[in-house]
Amino acid sequence: MKEIIYTNEAPKAVGPYSQAIKSNGFIFISGQIPIDPLTNEIVDDDIAVQTRRALDNIGGILKSAGLTFDAIVKTTVFITDLEKFAAMNNIYAEYFPNPPARSTIQVSRLPKNALIEIEAAAAAD
């Protein structure tokens, strides 16, 4: 069984995927790039601002499922420049006082030329 999760507090999918799927006690949140759900545009070209927006999008999805960031057990961060890791990490730490498992990967390009994309898995029970 799987349940599609959707909220207006995160941007609409830019392709054939769901914002998140709930299945077997977990919520799998699709990669969130820093799109403002109100304007449908990428936010400022600053890694800190983009990190905050991507995490706020994840927060909107969690909220729609009745969860908080404490439910996240794993994230994957895709970043276009590891030289910006420290600035990203400072913002990331604000959202995760009890950090989940995480992988961080430098990639050559992201959708809409975003600087960052973050996906997450959360325990729904």
Coordinates of N, CA and C in Angstrom, one line a residue:
M1 N 0.8 -1.2 0.0 CA 0.0 0.0 0.0 C 0.9 1.2 0.0
K2 N 0.4 2.2 -0.7 CA 1.1 3.5 -0.7 C 0.1 4.6 -0.8
E3 N 0.4 5.7 -0.1 CA -0.4 6.9 -0.1 C 0.3 8.1 -0.6
I4 N -0.2 8.8 -1.6 CA 0.4 10.0 -2.1 C 0.2 11.2 -1.1
I5 N 1.2 11.9 -0.8 CA 1.1 13.1 0.1 C 1.3 14.3 -0.8
Y6 N 0.4 15.3 -0.6 CA 0.5 16.5 -1.3 C 0.2 17.7 -0.4
T7 N 0.9 18.8 -0.6 CA 0.6 20.0 0.1 C 0.8 21.2 -0.7
N8 N 0.1 22.3 -0.5 CA 0.4 23.6 -1.1 C 1.5 24.3 -0.5
E9 N 2.0 23.8 0.7 CA 3.1 24.4 1.4 C 4.5 24.0 0.8
A10 N 4.5 23.3 -0.3 CA 5.7 22.9 -1.0 C 5.4 23.1 -2.5
P11 N 6.4 23.3 -3.3 CA 6.1 23.4 -4.7 C 5.5 22.2 -5.3
K12 N 4.7 22.4 -6.4 CA 4.2 21.3 -7.1 C 5.4 20.6 -7.8
A13 N 5.2 19.3 -8.0 CA 6.2 18.5 -8.7 C 6.5 19.1 -10.1
V14 N 7.7 19.2 -10.5 CA 8.1 19.7 -11.8 C 8.2 18.6 -12.8
G15 N 7.7 17.4 -12.5 CA 7.8 16.2 -13.4 C 6.8 15.2 -12.9
P16 N 6.9 14.0 -13.5 CA 6.0 12.9 -13.1 C 6.4 12.2 -11.8
Y17 N 6.3 12.9 -10.7 CA 6.6 12.3 -9.4 C 5.7 13.0 -8.4
S18 N 5.6 12.4 -7.2 CA 4.8 12.9 -6.1 C 5.7 13.7 -5.1
Q19 N 5.2 14.6 -4.4 CA 6.0 15.3 -3.4 C 6.5 14.3 -2.4
A20 N 5.6 13.4 -2.0 CA 6.0 12.4 -1.0 C 5.1 11.2 -1.1
I21 N 5.6 10.0 -0.7 CA 4.8 8.8 -0.6 C 4.9 8.2 0.8
K22 N 3.8 7.8 1.3 CA 3.8 7.1 2.6 C 3.6 5.7 2.3
S23 N 4.5 4.8 2.9 CA 4.4 3.4 2.7 C 5.1 2.7 3.8
N24 N 4.4 1.6 4.3 CA 5.0 0.8 5.3 C 5.7 1.5 6.5
G25 N 5.0 2.6 7.0 CA 5.4 3.3 8.2 C 6.5 4.3 7.9
F26 N 6.8 4.6 6.6 CA 7.7 5.6 6.3 C 7.1 6.6 5.3
I27 N 7.7 7.8 5.3 CA 7.3 8.8 4.3 C 8.6 9.1 3.5
F28 N 8.6 8.9 2.2 CA 9.7 9.2 1.3 C 9.4 10.5 0.6
I29 N 10.2 11.5 0.9 CA 10.0 12.9 0.4 C 10.9 13.0 -0.8
S30 N 10.3 13.4 -1.9 CA 11.1 13.6 -3.2 C 12.1 14.8 -3.0
G31 N 13.1 14.8 -3.7 CA 14.1 15.9 -3.7 C 13.4 17.2 -3.8
Q32 N 13.7 18.1 -2.9 CA 13.2 19.4 -2.9 C 14.3 20.4 -3.3
I33 N 14.0 21.1 -4.4 CA 14.9 22.2 -4.7 C 14.3 23.5 -4.2
P34 N 15.0 24.6 -4.2 CA 14.6 25.8 -3.5 C 13.6 26.6 -4.3
I35 N 12.5 26.0 -4.6 CA 11.4 26.7 -5.3 C 10.4 27.3 -4.2
D36 N 10.1 28.5 -4.3 CA 9.1 29.1 -3.4 C 7.7 28.7 -3.9
P37 N 6.9 28.0 -3.1 CA 5.6 27.5 -3.6 C 4.6 28.6 -3.9
L38 N 4.9 29.8 -3.5 CA 4.0 30.9 -3.8 C 4.2 31.5 -5.1
T39 N 5.5 31.6 -5.5 CA 5.9 32.2 -6.8 C 6.3 31.1 -7.9
N40 N 6.5 29.9 -7.4 CA 7.0 28.8 -8.3 C 8.3 29.1 -9.0
E41 N 9.1 30.0 -8.3 CA 10.4 30.4 -8.8 C 11.5 30.0 -7.8
I42 N 12.7 29.8 -8.3 CA 13.9 29.5 -7.5 C 14.2 30.8 -6.7
V43 N 14.5 30.6 -5.4 CA 14.8 31.8 -4.5 C 16.2 32.3 -4.8
D44 N 16.6 33.3 -4.2 CA 17.9 34.0 -4.3 C 19.0 33.0 -4.6
D45 N 20.0 33.4 -5.3 CA 21.2 32.6 -5.8 C 22.2 32.5 -4.7
D46 N 21.8 32.2 -3.5 CA 22.7 32.1 -2.3 C 22.5 30.8 -1.7
I47 N 23.5 30.0 -1.4 CA 23.4 28.6 -0.9 C 22.6 28.6 0.5
A48 N 22.8 29.6 1.3 CA 22.1 29.6 2.6 C 20.6 29.8 2.4
V49 N 20.3 30.7 1.6 CA 18.8 31.0 1.3 C 18.2 29.8 0.6
Q50 N 18.9 29.2 -0.4 CA 18.4 28.0 -1.1 C 18.3 26.8 -0.1
T51 N 19.2 26.6 0.8 CA 19.1 25.5 1.7 C 17.9 25.7 2.6
R52 N 17.7 26.9 3.1 CA 16.5 27.2 4.0 C 15.2 26.9 3.2
R53 N 15.1 27.3 2.0 CA 13.9 27.1 1.2 C 13.6 25.7 0.9
A54 N 14.7 24.9 0.6 CA 14.5 23.5 0.3 C 14.0 22.8 1.6
L55 N 14.6 23.2 2.8 CA 14.2 22.6 4.0 C 12.8 23.0 4.4
D56 N 12.5 24.3 4.2 CA 11.1 24.7 4.4 C 10.1 23.9 3.6
N57 N 10.4 23.6 2.4 CA 9.6 22.8 1.5 C 9.4 21.4 2.2
I58 N 10.5 20.8 2.6 CA 10.4 19.5 3.3 C 9.5 19.7 4.6
G59 N 9.7 20.8 5.3 CA 8.8 21.0 6.5 C 7.4 21.1 6.2
G60 N 7.0 21.7 5.0 CA 5.6 21.8 4.6 C 5.0 20.4 4.4
I61 N 5.8 19.6 3.7 CA 5.4 18.2 3.4 C 5.2 17.4 4.7
L62 N 6.2 17.5 5.6 CA 6.1 16.9 6.9 C 4.8 17.3 7.7
K63 N 4.6 18.6 7.7 CA 3.4 19.2 8.4 C 2.2 18.6 7.9
S64 N 2.1 18.5 6.6 CA 0.8 17.9 6.0 C 0.6 16.5 6.4
A65 N 1.7 15.8 6.8 CA 1.6 14.4 7.2 C 1.5 14.3 8.7
G66 N 1.4 15.5 9.4 CA 1.4 15.5 10.9 C 2.7 15.2 11.5
L67 N 3.8 15.5 10.9 CA 5.1 15.2 11.4 C 6.0 16.4 11.5
T68 N 7.1 16.3 12.2 CA 8.1 17.4 12.3 C 9.4 16.8 11.8
F69 N 10.4 17.7 11.8 CA 11.8 17.3 11.4 C 12.3 16.2 12.2
D70 N 11.9 16.0 13.5 CA 12.3 14.9 14.3 C 12.0 13.6 13.8
A71 N 11.0 13.5 12.9 CA 10.7 12.2 12.3 C 11.6 11.7 11.2
I72 N 12.4 12.7 10.7 CA 13.3 12.3 9.6 C 14.5 11.4 10.1
V73 N 14.7 10.3 9.3 CA 15.7 9.4 9.7 C 16.9 9.4 8.7
K74 N 16.7 9.9 7.5 CA 17.8 9.9 6.5 C 17.5 11.1 5.5
T75 N 18.6 11.8 5.2 CA 18.5 12.8 4.1 C 19.6 12.5 3.1
T76 N 19.4 13.0 1.9 CA 20.5 13.0 0.9 C 20.5 14.5 0.4
V77 N 21.7 15.1 0.5 CA 21.9 16.4 0.0 C 22.7 16.4 -1.3
F78 N 22.1 17.0 -2.3 CA 22.8 17.1 -3.6 C 23.2 18.6 -3.7
I79 N 24.5 18.9 -3.9 CA 24.9 20.3 -3.9 C 25.9 20.4 -5.1
T80 N 25.8 21.5 -5.8 CA 26.6 21.7 -7.0 C 28.0 22.2 -6.7
D81 N 28.3 22.6 -5.5 CA 29.6 23.1 -5.2 C 30.0 22.8 -3.7
L82 N 30.8 21.8 -3.5 CA 31.2 21.5 -2.1 C 31.9 22.6 -1.4
E83 N 32.4 23.6 -2.1 CA 33.0 24.7 -1.4 C 32.0 25.5 -0.6
K84 N 30.7 25.3 -0.9 CA 29.6 25.9 -0.2 C 29.0 25.0 0.9
F85 N 29.7 23.9 1.2 CA 29.2 22.9 2.2 C 29.0 23.6 3.6
A86 N 30.0 24.3 4.0 CA 29.9 24.9 5.4 C 28.7 25.8 5.5
A87 N 28.4 26.6 4.5 CA 27.3 27.5 4.6 C 26.0 26.7 4.6
M88 N 25.9 25.7 3.8 CA 24.7 24.8 3.7 C 24.6 24.1 5.1
N89 N 25.7 23.6 5.6 CA 25.6 22.8 6.8 C 25.2 23.7 8.0
N90 N 25.5 24.9 8.1 CA 25.1 25.8 9.1 C 23.6 26.0 9.2
I91 N 23.0 26.1 8.0 CA 21.5 26.2 7.9 C 20.9 24.9 8.2
Y92 N 21.4 23.8 7.7 CA 20.9 22.5 7.9 C 20.9 22.1 9.4
A93 N 21.9 22.5 10.1 CA 22.0 22.2 11.5 C 20.9 22.9 12.3
E94 N 20.4 24.0 11.9 CA 19.3 24.7 12.6 C 18.0 23.9 12.5
Y95 N 17.8 23.1 11.5 CA 16.6 22.3 11.4 C 16.7 20.9 12.0
F96 N 17.9 20.5 12.3 CA 18.2 19.1 12.9 C 19.0 19.2 14.1
P97 N 18.4 19.6 15.3 CA 19.2 19.5 16.5 C 19.7 18.1 16.9
N98 N 18.8 17.1 16.4 CA 19.2 15.7 16.6 C 19.3 15.1 15.1
P99 N 20.5 15.3 14.5 CA 20.6 15.0 13.1 C 20.3 13.6 12.7
P100 N 19.6 13.4 11.5 CA 19.4 12.1 11.0 C 20.7 11.6 10.3
A101 N 20.7 10.4 9.8 CA 21.7 9.9 8.9 C 21.7 10.8 7.6
R102 N 22.9 11.0 7.0 CA 22.9 11.9 5.8 C 24.0 11.5 4.9
S103 N 23.7 11.7 3.6 CA 24.8 11.6 2.6 C 24.8 13.0 1.9
T104 N 25.9 13.5 1.5 CA 26.1 14.7 0.7 C 26.9 14.4 -0.5
I105 N 26.3 14.8 -1.6 CA 27.0 14.5 -2.9 C 27.1 15.7 -3.8
Q106 N 28.3 16.0 -4.3 CA 28.4 17.1 -5.3 C 28.0 16.6 -6.6
V107 N 27.1 17.4 -7.3 CA 26.6 17.0 -8.6 C 26.9 18.2 -9.6
S108 N 26.9 17.9 -10.9 CA 27.3 18.9 -11.8 C 26.2 19.9 -12.1
R109 N 24.9 19.4 -12.0 CA 23.8 20.3 -12.3 C 22.5 19.7 -11.6
L110 N 21.6 20.7 -11.3 CA 20.3 20.3 -10.7 C 19.2 20.9 -11.5
P111 N 18.0 20.4 -11.3 CA 16.8 21.0 -12.1 C 16.7 22.5 -11.8
K112 N 16.4 23.3 -12.8 CA 16.2 24.7 -12.8 C 17.5 25.5 -12.3
N113 N 18.6 24.8 -12.4 CA 19.9 25.4 -12.0 C 20.0 25.7 -10.6
A114 N 19.3 25.0 -9.7 CA 19.3 25.1 -8.3 C 20.7 24.8 -7.8
L115 N 21.1 25.3 -6.7 CA 22.4 25.0 -6.1 C 22.4 23.8 -5.2
I116 N 21.1 23.4 -4.8 CA 20.9 22.4 -3.8 C 19.6 21.7 -4.0
E117 N 19.6 20.4 -3.7 CA 18.4 19.6 -3.6 C 18.5 18.6 -2.5
I118 N 17.4 18.5 -1.7 CA 17.5 17.6 -0.5 C 16.3 16.7 -0.5
E119 N 16.5 15.4 -0.4 CA 15.5 14.4 -0.2 C 15.5 13.8 1.1
A120 N 14.4 13.3 1.6 CA 14.4 12.8 3.0 C 13.5 11.6 3.1
A121 N 13.7 10.8 4.1 CA 12.9 9.7 4.5 C 12.6 9.9 6.0
A122 N 11.3 9.8 6.4 CA 10.8 10.0 7.7 C 10.1 8.8 8.2
A123 N 10.2 8.5 9.5 CA 9.4 7.4 10.2 C 8.0 8.0 10.5
A124 N 7.0 7.4 10.0 CA 5.6 7.9 10.1 C 4.9 7.3 11.3
D125 N 5.5 6.4 12.0 CA 4.8 5.8 13.2 C 5.2 6.4 14.5

